[in-house]
Structure formats: C-alpha cells, structure tokens
Amino acid sequence: MSKSSTAQDIALIAVFAAIIIALGFVSIPVGAAGVPIVLQNAAIILAGLVLGWRRGLFTAGIFLLVGLALPVLAGGRTVISALGGTTVGYLVGYLVSATVAGLIAYRAPFRRNTAATIGVLIVAGYVALFFQYLCGVFGLMARAEMSFGAAWAAQVPFLLPDAGKVALMIAIAIAVHQAFPDLRGSRR
C-alpha cells in the first residue's frame, strides 16, 4: 500500500465519519423502547457500500471513538451514555453493518449501470440493515429485558423509514461508484 493510498483512505474515513456525526442532528423519537429514527444508521451502511468493509469498519469505529468523548449520537448523546441504555446493540450493529455492507458490495464485480452490480449493492444494503436490527434486538433483550419476539416487534415502526433511507444510500453508493470507479481500486 502506498503512502498516497493510505492518505486517501484516512481522508475518506474522516470525511465519512464527519458526515455520520453531522447526521446526528436528526433524531425522531418513536416507539416505547426509547429508540429514535436517525439518519446515522443509514450513513454507516453508506460508508460500507462506498468504502468497502475495512474502511467502512474504521469509519464506524472512529465515529464511535469520537462519541466516547463528544455528544455525536442522535439526540446529543455520547457513546458512554448509550452503552448503558437500550440502544447499545445498535452501536455494535454499526460496526457489524458497515463491515457486512462492504464485504458484500466489494465482492461483486463492478460494472457501470449493470443490473448485477445494482442488485449486489441492494442486497448489501439491506443485509447490513438486517444486522443492525439483529444487534439492536440483542441490545433490547439485554437492556430492556425484552423477549426475543418483543424486541423484534419493537423494530416494526422503523421498517419503512429505514428501508427508504437505505434505498437512498444505495442510490448514492451507485452514483459514487459510477463517478469514482477507482474508489474500489485494490480494496476488492
């Protein structure tokens, strides 16, 4: 790996982490479990789709590390405050979903505007969202003492908004990969 590619990786990770932090200003309270609708979860998936698993994971990790000291989570919370709350599983899900999205997205051969490429990005985005939900379910089970079924039921208010957000992130990822095909480079 050359110094220029390392510098580019660091810059991309920093930019995506900053985008995720900026999206923390959007938070819509929903449901009884205390979990709001946010844009940060979709931006985490976007990081994986655009940057690949390693840079996506580092982006999510940097975001969470910054959140240990600063209130970067939606609603102006820190990661430390969220660790004791019902959203802890979703924070773990951020790391998992960025990795999953990047692994799936970067395993497929990329060709501009092909149905297969678009299909792989769609699968990557929604599988990553599933893993955010799965981790969130386990967090709700642990912190809110919910049953597995009740924790899954708590996800229902988020299904349509999250599906729409992820669809938008997939469209953005497709556009970014078309505009910057070298982004994938040796990260395959």
PDB file of N, CA and C in Angstrom, residues 94-176:
ATOM      1  N   TYR A  94     -23.658  -0.983  14.252  1.00  0.00           N
ATOM      2  CA  TYR A  94     -22.982  -0.069  13.332  1.00  0.00           C
ATOM      3  C   TYR A  94     -21.680  -0.680  12.823  1.00  0.00           C
ATOM      4  N   LEU A  95     -20.910  -1.248  13.722  1.00  0.00           N
ATOM      5  CA  LEU A  95     -19.642  -1.886  13.319  1.00  0.00           C
ATOM      6  C   LEU A  95     -19.900  -3.080  12.404  1.00  0.00           C
ATOM      7  N   VAL A  96     -20.870  -3.885  12.787  1.00  0.00           N
ATOM      8  CA  VAL A  96     -21.185  -5.088  12.012  1.00  0.00           C
ATOM      9  C   VAL A  96     -21.741  -4.723  10.642  1.00  0.00           C
ATOM     10  N   SER A  97     -22.667  -3.768  10.601  1.00  0.00           N
ATOM     11  CA  SER A  97     -23.331  -3.457   9.329  1.00  0.00           C
ATOM     12  C   SER A  97     -22.392  -2.805   8.324  1.00  0.00           C
ATOM     13  N   ALA A  98     -21.494  -1.951   8.778  1.00  0.00           N
ATOM     14  CA  ALA A  98     -20.523  -1.354   7.852  1.00  0.00           C
ATOM     15  C   ALA A  98     -19.636  -2.437   7.253  1.00  0.00           C
ATOM     16  N   THR A  99     -19.247  -3.387   8.085  1.00  0.00           N
ATOM     17  CA  THR A  99     -18.414  -4.488   7.622  1.00  0.00           C
ATOM     18  C   THR A  99     -19.163  -5.368   6.629  1.00  0.00           C
ATOM     19  N   VAL A 100     -20.374  -5.745   6.975  1.00  0.00           N
ATOM     20  CA  VAL A 100     -21.187  -6.620   6.109  1.00  0.00           C
ATOM     21  C   VAL A 100     -21.480  -5.941   4.779  1.00  0.00           C
ATOM     22  N   ALA A 101     -21.893  -4.676   4.825  1.00  0.00           N
ATOM     23  CA  ALA A 101     -22.197  -3.948   3.587  1.00  0.00           C
ATOM     24  C   ALA A 101     -20.977  -3.899   2.682  1.00  0.00           C
ATOM     25  N   GLY A 102     -19.821  -3.604   3.258  1.00  0.00           N
ATOM     26  CA  GLY A 102     -18.593  -3.530   2.466  1.00  0.00           C
ATOM     27  C   GLY A 102     -18.149  -4.873   1.917  1.00  0.00           C
ATOM     28  N   LEU A 103     -18.279  -5.915   2.739  1.00  0.00           N
ATOM     29  CA  LEU A 103     -17.898  -7.255   2.274  1.00  0.00           C
ATOM     30  C   LEU A 103     -18.729  -7.686   1.076  1.00  0.00           C
ATOM     31  N   ILE A 104     -20.017  -7.501   1.163  1.00  0.00           N
ATOM     32  CA  ILE A 104     -20.898  -7.918   0.061  1.00  0.00           C
ATOM     33  C   ILE A 104     -20.690  -7.017  -1.149  1.00  0.00           C
ATOM     34  N   ALA A 105     -20.670  -5.705  -0.943  1.00  0.00           N
ATOM     35  CA  ALA A 105     -20.563  -4.759  -2.064  1.00  0.00           C
ATOM     36  C   ALA A 105     -19.261  -4.928  -2.825  1.00  0.00           C
ATOM     37  N   TYR A 106     -18.186  -5.198  -2.138  1.00  0.00           N
ATOM     38  CA  TYR A 106     -16.884  -5.273  -2.801  1.00  0.00           C
ATOM     39  C   TYR A 106     -16.530  -6.669  -3.305  1.00  0.00           C
ATOM     40  N   ARG A 107     -17.340  -7.642  -3.021  1.00  0.00           N
ATOM     41  CA  ARG A 107     -17.107  -8.993  -3.542  1.00  0.00           C
ATOM     42  C   ARG A 107     -17.644  -9.149  -4.960  1.00  0.00           C
ATOM     43  N   ALA A 108     -18.556  -8.294  -5.335  1.00  0.00           N
ATOM     44  CA  ALA A 108     -19.185  -8.398  -6.654  1.00  0.00           C
ATOM     45  C   ALA A 108     -18.329  -7.683  -7.699  1.00  0.00           C
ATOM     46  N   PRO A 109     -18.320  -8.203  -8.905  1.00  0.00           N
ATOM     47  CA  PRO A 109     -17.630  -7.470  -9.974  1.00  0.00           C
ATOM     48  C   PRO A 109     -18.391  -6.177 -10.248  1.00  0.00           C
ATOM     49  N   PHE A 110     -17.662  -5.089 -10.391  1.00  0.00           N
ATOM     50  CA  PHE A 110     -18.330  -3.803 -10.594  1.00  0.00           C
ATOM     51  C   PHE A 110     -18.251  -3.389 -12.052  1.00  0.00           C
ATOM     52  N   ARG A 111     -19.414  -3.183 -12.606  1.00  0.00           N
ATOM     53  CA  ARG A 111     -19.522  -2.632 -13.949  1.00  0.00           C
ATOM     54  C   ARG A 111     -20.586  -1.552 -13.886  1.00  0.00           C
ATOM     55  N   ARG A 112     -20.345  -0.483 -14.594  1.00  0.00           N
ATOM     56  CA  ARG A 112     -21.282   0.639 -14.555  1.00  0.00           C
ATOM     57  C   ARG A 112     -22.657   0.252 -15.066  1.00  0.00           C
ATOM     58  N   ASN A 113     -23.663   0.658 -14.296  1.00  0.00           N
ATOM     59  CA  ASN A 113     -25.068   0.523 -14.694  1.00  0.00           C
ATOM     60  C   ASN A 113     -25.509  -0.891 -15.039  1.00  0.00           C
ATOM     61  N   THR A 114     -24.895  -1.901 -14.480  1.00  0.00           N
ATOM     62  CA  THR A 114     -25.381  -3.250 -14.745  1.00  0.00           C
ATOM     63  C   THR A 114     -26.357  -3.652 -13.650  1.00  0.00           C
ATOM     64  N   ALA A 115     -27.314  -4.447 -14.030  1.00  0.00           N
ATOM     65  CA  ALA A 115     -28.318  -4.907 -13.074  1.00  0.00           C
ATOM     66  C   ALA A 115     -27.670  -5.728 -11.962  1.00  0.00           C
ATOM     67  N   ALA A 116     -26.649  -6.504 -12.301  1.00  0.00           N
ATOM     68  CA  ALA A 116     -25.984  -7.334 -11.291  1.00  0.00           C
ATOM     69  C   ALA A 116     -25.306  -6.469 -10.236  1.00  0.00           C
ATOM     70  N   THR A 117     -24.620  -5.429 -10.660  1.00  0.00           N
ATOM     71  CA  THR A 117     -23.943  -4.544  -9.715  1.00  0.00           C
ATOM     72  C   THR A 117     -24.952  -3.845  -8.820  1.00  0.00           C
ATOM     73  N   ILE A 118     -25.998  -3.331  -9.418  1.00  0.00           N
ATOM     74  CA  ILE A 118     -27.044  -2.660  -8.643  1.00  0.00           C
ATOM     75  C   ILE A 118     -27.700  -3.652  -7.686  1.00  0.00           C
ATOM     76  N   GLY A 119     -27.949  -4.859  -8.161  1.00  0.00           N
ATOM     77  CA  GLY A 119     -28.547  -5.895  -7.325  1.00  0.00           C
ATOM     78  C   GLY A 119     -27.678  -6.242  -6.130  1.00  0.00           C
ATOM     79  N   VAL A 120     -26.371  -6.331  -6.342  1.00  0.00           N
ATOM     80  CA  VAL A 120     -25.458  -6.653  -5.238  1.00  0.00           C
ATOM     81  C   VAL A 120     -25.456  -5.525  -4.208  1.00  0.00           C
ATOM     82  N   LEU A 121     -25.462  -4.281  -4.659  1.00  0.00           N
ATOM     83  CA  LEU A 121     -25.495  -3.164  -3.720  1.00  0.00           C
ATOM     84  C   LEU A 121     -26.808  -3.129  -2.941  1.00  0.00           C
ATOM     85  N   ILE A 122     -27.904  -3.489  -3.591  1.00  0.00           N
ATOM     86  CA  ILE A 122     -29.191  -3.561  -2.897  1.00  0.00           C
ATOM     87  C   ILE A 122     -29.152  -4.638  -1.819  1.00  0.00           C
ATOM     88  N   VAL A 123     -28.657  -5.809  -2.187  1.00  0.00           N
ATOM     89  CA  VAL A 123     -28.547  -6.901  -1.212  1.00  0.00           C
ATOM     90  C   VAL A 123     -27.627  -6.480  -0.060  1.00  0.00           C
ATOM     91  N   ALA A 124     -26.489  -5.880  -0.389  1.00  0.00           N
ATOM     92  CA  ALA A 124     -25.533  -5.461   0.643  1.00  0.00           C
ATOM     93  C   ALA A 124     -26.171  -4.478   1.616  1.00  0.00           C
ATOM     94  N   GLY A 125     -26.906  -3.506   1.091  1.00  0.00           N
ATOM     95  CA  GLY A 125     -27.530  -2.501   1.949  1.00  0.00           C
ATOM     96  C   GLY A 125     -28.557  -3.086   2.890  1.00  0.00           C
ATOM     97  N   TYR A 126     -29.414  -3.964   2.361  1.00  0.00           N
ATOM     98  CA  TYR A 126     -30.490  -4.494   3.207  1.00  0.00           C
ATOM     99  C   TYR A 126     -30.013  -5.609   4.135  1.00  0.00           C
ATOM    100  N   VAL A 127     -29.015  -6.359   3.747  1.00  0.00           N
ATOM    101  CA  VAL A 127     -28.441  -7.342   4.673  1.00  0.00           C
ATOM    102  C   VAL A 127     -27.743  -6.608   5.827  1.00  0.00           C
ATOM    103  N   ALA A 128     -27.061  -5.523   5.505  1.00  0.00           N
ATOM    104  CA  ALA A 128     -26.421  -4.723   6.556  1.00  0.00           C
ATOM    105  C   ALA A 128     -27.466  -4.159   7.515  1.00  0.00           C
ATOM    106  N   LEU A 129     -28.586  -3.695   6.987  1.00  0.00           N
ATOM    107  CA  LEU A 129     -29.659  -3.188   7.843  1.00  0.00           C
ATOM    108  C   LEU A 129     -30.208  -4.293   8.741  1.00  0.00           C
ATOM    109  N   PHE A 130     -30.355  -5.493   8.182  1.00  0.00           N
ATOM    110  CA  PHE A 130     -30.807  -6.630   8.988  1.00  0.00           C
ATOM    111  C   PHE A 130     -29.870  -6.844  10.178  1.00  0.00           C
ATOM    112  N   PHE A 131     -28.564  -6.755   9.947  1.00  0.00           N
ATOM    113  CA  PHE A 131     -27.619  -6.967  11.043  1.00  0.00           C
ATOM    114  C   PHE A 131     -27.693  -5.845  12.079  1.00  0.00           C
ATOM    115  N   GLN A 132     -27.999  -4.618  11.648  1.00  0.00           N
ATOM    116  CA  GLN A 132     -28.224  -3.559  12.642  1.00  0.00           C
ATOM    117  C   GLN A 132     -29.420  -3.916  13.522  1.00  0.00           C
ATOM    118  N   TYR A 133     -30.501  -4.384  12.881  1.00  0.00           N
ATOM    119  CA  TYR A 133     -31.681  -4.781  13.647  1.00  0.00           C
ATOM    120  C   TYR A 133     -31.360  -5.945  14.584  1.00  0.00           C
ATOM    121  N   LEU A 134     -30.651  -6.936  14.074  1.00  0.00           N
ATOM    122  CA  LEU A 134     -30.332  -8.109  14.884  1.00  0.00           C
ATOM    123  C   LEU A 134     -29.529  -7.714  16.122  1.00  0.00           C
ATOM    124  N   CYS A 135     -28.510  -6.912  15.933  1.00  0.00           N
ATOM    125  CA  CYS A 135     -27.717  -6.454  17.075  1.00  0.00           C
ATOM    126  C   CYS A 135     -28.577  -5.609  18.011  1.00  0.00           C
ATOM    127  N   GLY A 136     -29.441  -4.784  17.435  1.00  0.00           N
ATOM    128  CA  GLY A 136     -30.349  -3.971  18.245  1.00  0.00           C
ATOM    129  C   GLY A 136     -31.293  -4.818  19.072  1.00  0.00           C
ATOM    130  N   VAL A 137     -31.770  -5.913  18.486  1.00  0.00           N
ATOM    131  CA  VAL A 137     -32.656  -6.831  19.209  1.00  0.00           C
ATOM    132  C   VAL A 137     -31.945  -7.396  20.432  1.00  0.00           C
ATOM    133  N   PHE A 138     -30.709  -7.831  20.257  1.00  0.00           N
ATOM    134  CA  PHE A 138     -29.973  -8.382  21.393  1.00  0.00           C
ATOM    135  C   PHE A 138     -29.706  -7.308  22.455  1.00  0.00           C
ATOM    136  N   GLY A 139     -29.469  -6.067  22.014  1.00  0.00           N
ATOM    137  CA  GLY A 139     -29.305  -4.973  22.964  1.00  0.00           C
ATOM    138  C   GLY A 139     -30.583  -4.703  23.752  1.00  0.00           C
ATOM    139  N   LEU A 140     -31.725  -4.729  23.057  1.00  0.00           N
ATOM    140  CA  LEU A 140     -33.005  -4.534  23.742  1.00  0.00           C
ATOM    141  C   LEU A 140     -33.289  -5.667  24.712  1.00  0.00           C
ATOM    142  N   MET A 141     -32.943  -6.894  24.318  1.00  0.00           N
ATOM    143  CA  MET A 141     -33.139  -8.035  25.205  1.00  0.00           C
ATOM    144  C   MET A 141     -32.305  -7.869  26.472  1.00  0.00           C
ATOM    145  N   ALA A 142     -31.072  -7.373  26.313  1.00  0.00           N
ATOM    146  CA  ALA A 142     -30.178  -7.237  27.459  1.00  0.00           C
ATOM    147  C   ALA A 142     -30.525  -6.036  28.333  1.00  0.00           C
ATOM    148  N   ARG A 143     -30.833  -4.890  27.723  1.00  0.00           N
ATOM    149  CA  ARG A 143     -31.011  -3.661  28.493  1.00  0.00           C
ATOM    150  C   ARG A 143     -32.462  -3.378  28.885  1.00  0.00           C
ATOM    151  N   ALA A 144     -33.405  -3.780  28.029  1.00  0.00           N
ATOM    152  CA  ALA A 144     -34.814  -3.510  28.329  1.00  0.00           C
ATOM    153  C   ALA A 144     -35.524  -4.763  28.824  1.00  0.00           C
ATOM    154  N   GLU A 145     -34.763  -5.847  28.967  1.00  0.00           N
ATOM    155  CA  GLU A 145     -35.294  -7.125  29.439  1.00  0.00           C
ATOM    156  C   GLU A 145     -36.519  -7.564  28.633  1.00  0.00           C
ATOM    157  N   MET A 146     -36.419  -7.391  27.324  1.00  0.00           N
ATOM    158  CA  MET A 146     -37.494  -7.813  26.422  1.00  0.00           C
ATOM    159  C   MET A 146     -37.243  -9.238  25.978  1.00  0.00           C
ATOM    160  N   SER A 147     -38.304  -9.909  25.601  1.00  0.00           N
ATOM    161  CA  SER A 147     -38.137 -11.227  24.983  1.00  0.00           C
ATOM    162  C   SER A 147     -37.668 -11.023  23.548  1.00  0.00           C
ATOM    163  N   PHE A 148     -37.208 -12.107  22.941  1.00  0.00           N
ATOM    164  CA  PHE A 148     -36.742 -12.030  21.555  1.00  0.00           C
ATOM    165  C   PHE A 148     -37.863 -11.524  20.647  1.00  0.00           C
ATOM    166  N   GLY A 149     -39.056 -12.051  20.806  1.00  0.00           N
ATOM    167  CA  GLY A 149     -40.197 -11.637  19.987  1.00  0.00           C
ATOM    168  C   GLY A 149     -40.585 -10.188  20.209  1.00  0.00           C
ATOM    169  N   ALA A 150     -40.590  -9.768  21.460  1.00  0.00           N
ATOM    170  CA  ALA A 150     -40.940  -8.379  21.771  1.00  0.00           C
ATOM    171  C   ALA A 150     -39.891  -7.411  21.221  1.00  0.00           C
ATOM    172  N   ALA A 151     -38.623  -7.813  21.294  1.00  0.00           N
ATOM    173  CA  ALA A 151     -37.559  -6.960  20.770  1.00  0.00           C
ATOM    174  C   ALA A 151     -37.660  -6.830  19.251  1.00  0.00           C
ATOM    175  N   TRP A 152     -38.009  -7.930  18.577  1.00  0.00           N
ATOM    176  CA  TRP A 152     -38.217  -7.845  17.120  1.00  0.00           C
ATOM    177  C   TRP A 152     -39.431  -6.986  16.809  1.00  0.00           C
ATOM    178  N   ALA A 153     -40.486  -7.113  17.604  1.00  0.00           N
ATOM    179  CA  ALA A 153     -41.698  -6.308  17.387  1.00  0.00           C
ATOM    180  C   ALA A 153     -41.398  -4.821  17.555  1.00  0.00           C
ATOM    181  N   ALA A 154     -40.450  -4.486  18.406  1.00  0.00           N
ATOM    182  CA  ALA A 154     -40.077  -3.086  18.608  1.00  0.00           C
ATOM    183  C   ALA A 154     -39.420  -2.480  17.368  1.00  0.00           C
ATOM    184  N   GLN A 155     -38.995  -3.323  16.433  1.00  0.00           N
ATOM    185  CA  GLN A 155     -38.362  -2.835  15.205  1.00  0.00           C
ATOM    186  C   GLN A 155     -39.395  -2.361  14.175  1.00  0.00           C
ATOM    187  N   VAL A 156     -40.637  -2.800  14.314  1.00  0.00           N
ATOM    188  CA  VAL A 156     -41.668  -2.559  13.295  1.00  0.00           C
ATOM    189  C   VAL A 156     -41.822  -1.087  12.918  1.00  0.00           C
ATOM    190  N   PRO A 157     -41.852  -0.140  13.874  1.00  0.00           N
ATOM    191  CA  PRO A 157     -42.013   1.262  13.468  1.00  0.00           C
ATOM    192  C   PRO A 157     -40.875   1.782  12.592  1.00  0.00           C
ATOM    193  N   PHE A 158     -39.750   1.086  12.603  1.00  0.00           N
ATOM    194  CA  PHE A 158     -38.571   1.549  11.880  1.00  0.00           C
ATOM    195  C   PHE A 158     -38.435   0.932  10.489  1.00  0.00           C
ATOM    196  N   LEU A 159     -39.210  -0.096  10.192  1.00  0.00           N
ATOM    197  CA  LEU A 159     -39.023  -0.838   8.948  1.00  0.00           C
ATOM    198  C   LEU A 159     -39.148   0.043   7.702  1.00  0.00           C
ATOM    199  N   LEU A 160     -40.239   0.731   7.554  1.00  0.00           N
ATOM    200  CA  LEU A 160     -40.429   1.555   6.352  1.00  0.00           C
ATOM    201  C   LEU A 160     -39.470   2.741   6.291  1.00  0.00           C
ATOM    202  N   PRO A 161     -39.319   3.513   7.377  1.00  0.00           N
ATOM    203  CA  PRO A 161     -38.352   4.615   7.297  1.00  0.00           C
ATOM    204  C   PRO A 161     -36.932   4.130   6.982  1.00  0.00           C
ATOM    205  N   ASP A 162     -36.513   3.043   7.634  1.00  0.00           N
ATOM    206  CA  ASP A 162     -35.158   2.527   7.383  1.00  0.00           C
ATOM    207  C   ASP A 162     -35.018   1.970   5.975  1.00  0.00           C
ATOM    208  N   ALA A 163     -36.049   1.309   5.473  1.00  0.00           N
ATOM    209  CA  ALA A 163     -35.998   0.796   4.098  1.00  0.00           C
ATOM    210  C   ALA A 163     -35.838   1.945   3.112  1.00  0.00           C
ATOM    211  N   GLY A 164     -36.536   3.037   3.352  1.00  0.00           N
ATOM    212  CA  GLY A 164     -36.408   4.206   2.487  1.00  0.00           C
ATOM    213  C   GLY A 164     -35.042   4.855   2.584  1.00  0.00           C
ATOM    214  N   LYS A 165     -34.529   4.974   3.802  1.00  0.00           N
ATOM    215  CA  LYS A 165     -33.197   5.571   3.990  1.00  0.00           C
ATOM    216  C   LYS A 165     -32.128   4.727   3.321  1.00  0.00           C
ATOM    217  N   VAL A 166     -32.227   3.416   3.478  1.00  0.00           N
ATOM    218  CA  VAL A 166     -31.221   2.536   2.871  1.00  0.00           C
ATOM    219  C   VAL A 166     -31.331   2.575   1.343  1.00  0.00           C
ATOM    220  N   ALA A 167     -32.550   2.664   0.816  1.00  0.00           N
ATOM    221  CA  ALA A 167     -32.709   2.790  -0.641  1.00  0.00           C
ATOM    222  C   ALA A 167     -31.997   4.047  -1.143  1.00  0.00           C
ATOM    223  N   LEU A 168     -32.134   5.142  -0.404  1.00  0.00           N
ATOM    224  CA  LEU A 168     -31.438   6.371  -0.779  1.00  0.00           C
ATOM    225  C   LEU A 168     -29.923   6.180  -0.708  1.00  0.00           C
ATOM    226  N   MET A 169     -29.433   5.520   0.329  1.00  0.00           N
ATOM    227  CA  MET A 169     -27.992   5.290   0.470  1.00  0.00           C
ATOM    228  C   MET A 169     -27.461   4.390  -0.651  1.00  0.00           C
ATOM    229  N   ILE A 170     -28.263   3.419  -1.058  1.00  0.00           N
ATOM    230  CA  ILE A 170     -27.867   2.544  -2.167  1.00  0.00           C
ATOM    231  C   ILE A 170     -27.760   3.362  -3.449  1.00  0.00           C
ATOM    232  N   ALA A 171     -28.727   4.233  -3.681  1.00  0.00           N
ATOM    233  CA  ALA A 171     -28.680   5.093  -4.874  1.00  0.00           C
ATOM    234  C   ALA A 171     -27.450   5.997  -4.842  1.00  0.00           C
ATOM    235  N   ILE A 172     -27.135   6.537  -3.667  1.00  0.00           N
ATOM    236  CA  ILE A 172     -25.936   7.368  -3.537  1.00  0.00           C
ATOM    237  C   ILE A 172     -24.686   6.535  -3.788  1.00  0.00           C
ATOM    238  N   ALA A 173     -24.636   5.330  -3.248  1.00  0.00           N
ATOM    239  CA  ALA A 173     -23.465   4.457  -3.445  1.00  0.00           C
ATOM    240  C   ALA A 173     -23.278   4.125  -4.924  1.00  0.00           C
ATOM    241  N   ILE A 174     -24.362   3.836  -5.616  1.00  0.00           N
ATOM    242  CA  ILE A 174     -24.280   3.548  -7.058  1.00  0.00           C
ATOM    243  C   ILE A 174     -23.704   4.759  -7.787  1.00  0.00           C
ATOM    244  N   ALA A 175     -24.212   5.947  -7.473  1.00  0.00           N
ATOM    245  CA  ALA A 175     -23.732   7.165  -8.122  1.00  0.00           C
ATOM    246  C   ALA A 175     -22.264   7.433  -7.806  1.00  0.00           C
ATOM    247  N   VAL A 176     -21.863   7.224  -6.556  1.00  0.00           N
ATOM    248  CA  VAL A 176     -20.470   7.456  -6.176  1.00  0.00           C
ATOM    249  C   VAL A 176     -19.550   6.482  -6.900  1.00  0.00           C
TER     250      VAL A 176
END
